[in-house]
């Protein structure tokens, strides 16, 4: 009796999942942003759905890129996956080889993909120059300063070299600023962007662009010097990491006025501007003296089209991607978040509207300028497998060095060794697969 | 096992079937899939998988991180369940006495159960913040007195304190229930024999509490393992420097953040064997000491 | 009988006060923080003086999340899980404790083993099973291809439970702690009771229904309430198993209040959310505390 009614209740519950379909295609888009990024995405979705009646996009927030990817993996294995998914830079190769996505340029061959700025293209394109995913919320590394605190130390302009940064930091310290410079030591900042703009590789085969047999090489040379410097400067009280700040996070520490300078993503600008207003100053990230400046890498995330859906779904996806690529939407995203425009026409439209001098859009020109610096074979991007996990390893090992558990050189050597194990396993997992 | 009253061949199976089906579908089947992956090199999106025999085990067992993590996990299980059971036991013994405060305490000690682990971590990180939290004044007097963000010992203390807070309710309920079930006559008889209340604590209350202690130890050891996930995820993310990267969290991050499904599955299998050994130990050695007779 | 218990009582009193402080201090922090505005909080960080912004925070949480619907979802899932777990535990424990025959120890071991490994570890594979519960049938039917030989094609049943109440609830039932507690309880029931029933000619099912269940009402209610709360506070599985806002549970929904981390988190808002989602189970606990504790007393008096 009990069992019977329970069973019928289950059947009833199981049947309530389907939703009525009123559009030619009703597709799902999974994104990872929260906060201001989520706001921007949701308003873009609403605008798209209002702008036409043929398609409907349901934009489902997953809380973070990683959660979105976890669910996408599980969903793809169970054929419950969305048509569009947003994923961040570090997962590029994992998705390219996954077999679960279709190159966006194949889905929409008629689009003028050449309009994307070089820095945004090279990270997401194949060896034949075909874009695999559509760059969306693009960011890059820039340098932030708090004008009020800098003036305290008599500094009127943001330093452009690390030597200058440290000189300024000493002046700030002397002027009573407890936290002159802050970073979280994340490899995106201290390894990838650092190497790219100094024209250095982090791994052989041009950071993996040349093949799956790449090996990490960052543990000797300027990167290692830089990290040792950071550790020494931290001892001196000039540099604070997340854990050393009252806020517990470098961006928060900068936004709350605790720290005077930071290296951060353009995507952090929206919040910094909201907190500090025109006290925020930005510039391109600092170089060591004696190096020629190259481009920084595009960060943020791009949009991937997943396989296994029908033609109307792809029509809807294409329409939505077109909509997001439009100048108006790119300007809107920049306005809300500080992400930079990723197409030349988007950038031109922003300039034409007379917005490039508006402090709210300040990241657009600095960020794009940084992305458009002369490139090298090693500053195209990072095409290494299981790179998301490598970032965690790098953080773990260097954290041990910062807190005194081990020597920085040993930390970097360990990170490289463990990273190479990952690369070898990736190679084996995708044995026989060629880089696209 | 005693009791054993009814004789029937099929009825017990019918009675157990619903639970066994649910367990089969949502516990054993997922585990079986994990076992399958442990012997294969699995592409994250299921594009292909290659049988690699014991290769995954060789890789996992050969990595220093795994052994560090396993050691930390074992230590954490012992210390976390030890501290939470001891605390709850002391509280239960105190609340068992007919004091004015007892009714209030019996109620309040269960309140933490209502707080989701996703919130508990956030709350305690906030309270124990070295610069802003309740210990911040001490930090100003002695810099570095309390910094769970960089000092591994402090990090673990923070986890244990949070875990104790989180685990009090269940353990407290079971132990208090057990204490209250001890017949008054036994207390009286003890008192007649001239043993005082402190003495009876050791001679009557604790021995008669063994069935509940057994349940609590088994569940709490398991809970400290699974509960560690929520706490680490919200409080330390495995840091500083990987020192709190306990196996449950490591498996999660290897499998879901790093798409190493095979490695994660292999570690799950190893953890299962470890847990099976611990449970077996508990049943073979601890349950013998349990006193079911009243 | 008069006995001098003042020394032990004084120690016990001190312990209770310390315990109360330990449990209540964090909650007090939460409540005080929830009454402050974001600006107050930024200015003073931790304040011990309550502010007056709780209602504003409450309205903000209300407008930014879909609390009524999510609370309803939590109640539904909590109800299914509690009823289901208690029902499954009763039948299994009864079979394990009151019957002779082979396999009892094996069944019990199978159940107890499930306590040890959290669902969190099996998220991907559990998700895969939930996405198609008919998976094992397909596998068995297609073993050696006999189904295909008989019916001209492999069996490919699809029964997707994702994003349904059943799909969120049932995997949460696949855990044996409820059974383990009940087995301990059944073992303390005097065997004479059942022997007397046999002498009176009462069958095993009648005994379960007419004698054992009424006798266990207290513990079962207590377990039910407890399991309801346990399901209420679940986070990871409901996050993964429910993909539409229509099935999101309250605890999961509230994480939307957390920020990107670019500014100092709005702790007052988060704490307000924590209070709202904690209040229903907390009220249950405060109201039924005596029943929960008495109910779990192994020898029901």
PDB file of N, CA and C in Angstrom, chain A residues 41 43 113-114 176 235 237 261 268 341:
ATOM      1  N   UNK A  41      25.364  39.861 -17.903  1.00  0.00           N
ATOM      2  CA  UNK A  41      24.918  38.742 -18.738  1.00  0.00           C
ATOM      3  C   UNK A  41      23.400  38.646 -18.722  1.00  0.00           C
ATOM      4  N   UNK A  43      21.254  40.963 -18.207  1.00  0.00           N
ATOM      5  CA  UNK A  43      20.573  42.031 -18.943  1.00  0.00           C
ATOM      6  C   UNK A  43      20.767  41.825 -20.440  1.00  0.00           C
ATOM      7  N   UNK A 113      35.183  37.038 -38.738  1.00  0.00           N
ATOM      8  CA  UNK A 113      35.926  36.720 -37.517  1.00  0.00           C
ATOM      9  C   UNK A 113      37.224  37.506 -37.423  1.00  0.00           C
ATOM     10  N   UNK A 114      37.665  38.033 -38.571  1.00  0.00           N
ATOM     11  CA  UNK A 114      38.902  38.812 -38.575  1.00  0.00           C
ATOM     12  C   UNK A 114      38.781  40.118 -37.797  1.00  0.00           C
ATOM     13  N   UNK A 176      53.907  56.118   5.493  1.00  0.00           N
ATOM     14  CA  UNK A 176      52.943  55.553   6.432  1.00  0.00           C
ATOM     15  C   UNK A 176      51.856  54.697   5.803  1.00  0.00           C
ATOM     16  N   UNK A 235      58.879  40.198   2.541  1.00  0.00           N
ATOM     17  CA  UNK A 235      59.595  40.229   3.827  1.00  0.00           C
ATOM     18  C   UNK A 235      59.838  41.666   4.267  1.00  0.00           C
ATOM     19  N   UNK A 237      57.998  44.104   3.682  1.00  0.00           N
ATOM     20  CA  UNK A 237      56.750  44.798   3.978  1.00  0.00           C
ATOM     21  C   UNK A 237      56.257  45.668   2.839  1.00  0.00           C
ATOM     22  N   UNK A 261      48.665  50.103  -4.458  1.00  0.00           N
ATOM     23  CA  UNK A 261      48.825  49.659  -5.840  1.00  0.00           C
ATOM     24  C   UNK A 261      48.489  48.177  -5.914  1.00  0.00           C
ATOM     25  N   UNK A 268      38.349  43.758 -12.925  1.00  0.00           N
ATOM     26  CA  UNK A 268      38.198  44.245 -11.556  1.00  0.00           C
ATOM     27  C   UNK A 268      37.883  45.731 -11.518  1.00  0.00           C
ATOM     28  N   UNK A 341      36.446  45.710 -24.852  1.00  0.00           N
ATOM     29  CA  UNK A 341      35.858  45.301 -26.131  1.00  0.00           C
ATOM     30  C   UNK A 341      36.809  44.344 -26.832  1.00  0.00           C
TER      31      UNK A 341
END
